[in-house]
Amino acid sequence: MSSFTIEKQGHVAVLQLTAAEKRNLLTPESALQIAAAVHQLSLDPELKVLCVIGTERAFCAGADLAVLQHAVDGDGTELKQLYQAFSQVADSPLLTIALVNGPAVGAGMNLAMVCDIRLASKDAWFDSRFFQLALHPGGGHCWLLPQLIGWQQAMAMLFCGEKLNAEQAWQYGLVKEVLAADQLLPRALAMTADLATVPTELVRQTKSSMRQLLQCKEHSQAVEFEYQQQFYSLQQEAARQAITALQHKLATKS
Ligand SMILES: C/C=C/C(=O)SCCNC(=O)CCNC(=O)[C@H](O)C(C)(C)COP(=O)(O)OP(=O)(O)OC[C@H]1O[C@@H](n2cnc3c(N)ncnc32)[C@H](O)[C@@H]1OP(=O)(O)O
């Protein structure tokens, strides 16, 4: 049985975790199913945005503790499977938005961190948790966390067990906005409404460029890279139409 649902609303797909009674914990099976679903969504030419949301009581409680117990005797495959969901979200060409409406713990925090944007409800909180289970952080946690909240707070979360509530997460830049829980999805839809008219290819290319350009050492490299991409977009019909429309609007402004 699937532990999530997917709904499409125009150019936006909403993946909702639905194992509410177990706080949306992740098993290797559910992670693989999520990974496959995200892969499929990423191939859908109609889609530009993927929202990931939990249920009323939790965003995601991370790995199933029973699976972690069991994995002690295994060959590590289950751990790899657990993280595949996040890798698919991290590598998705869609704009990804985590709507964090409760605890995001361990691997569940990763699921929020691999998204491009995070919106949080007042009940959201974030907990690395790994050290409390005597586990080395996984799923790119040590790589993502300092990039998102800075070295000091990342060290405090990882080594000292500090948690962040929604307000603190906003202060450290982990989440873009804190809203009432029932406003998370409407806000994500409103934020991305204008993408409806932006060509799918442009959204995907720009996301890919954002990722690739992080590796650039020189400004000149970035300029050259963007020149190629921008010139290509300029040659497309959508750019011609949009530029003409804006010219017309400016010319007819009273
Ligand atoms: C490789 C990856 C590593 C990691 O991901 S490390 C992190 C592992 N995850 C955790 O340590 C989180 C453990 N869970 C919690 O701390 C709490 O839960 C929450 C803060 C997430 C939610 O608290 P509350 O709302 O009070 O719910 P509740 O009564 O604790 O849990 C409801 C039911 O869900 C089960 N559950 C929750 N999280 C897990 C989990 N991660 N693994 C296994 N079971 C979990 C509980 O046991 C219980 O179950 P029942 O209703 O049968 O008593």
PDB file of C-alpha atoms in Angstrom, residues 4 33 76 85 101 109 143 163 222 238:
ATOM      1  CA  PHE A   4       1.619   8.951  -0.095  1.00  0.00           C
ATOM      2  CA  GLN A  33       8.025   4.330  -4.117  1.00  0.00           C
ATOM      3  CA  GLY A  76      23.598  -1.352   3.972  1.00  0.00           C
ATOM      4  CA  ALA A  85      13.661   9.400  -2.252  1.00  0.00           C
ATOM      5  CA  ASN A 101       3.690  21.296   8.983  1.00  0.00           C
ATOM      6  CA  MET A 109      14.648  16.846   7.918  1.00  0.00           C
ATOM      7  CA  TRP A 143      26.583  18.947   3.344  1.00  0.00           C
ATOM      8  CA  LYS A 163      16.321  21.777  17.562  1.00  0.00           C
ATOM      9  CA  ALA A 222      29.110  32.072 -14.901  1.00  0.00           C
ATOM     10  CA  ALA A 238       7.871  32.523 -25.766  1.00  0.00           C
TER      11      ALA A 238
END
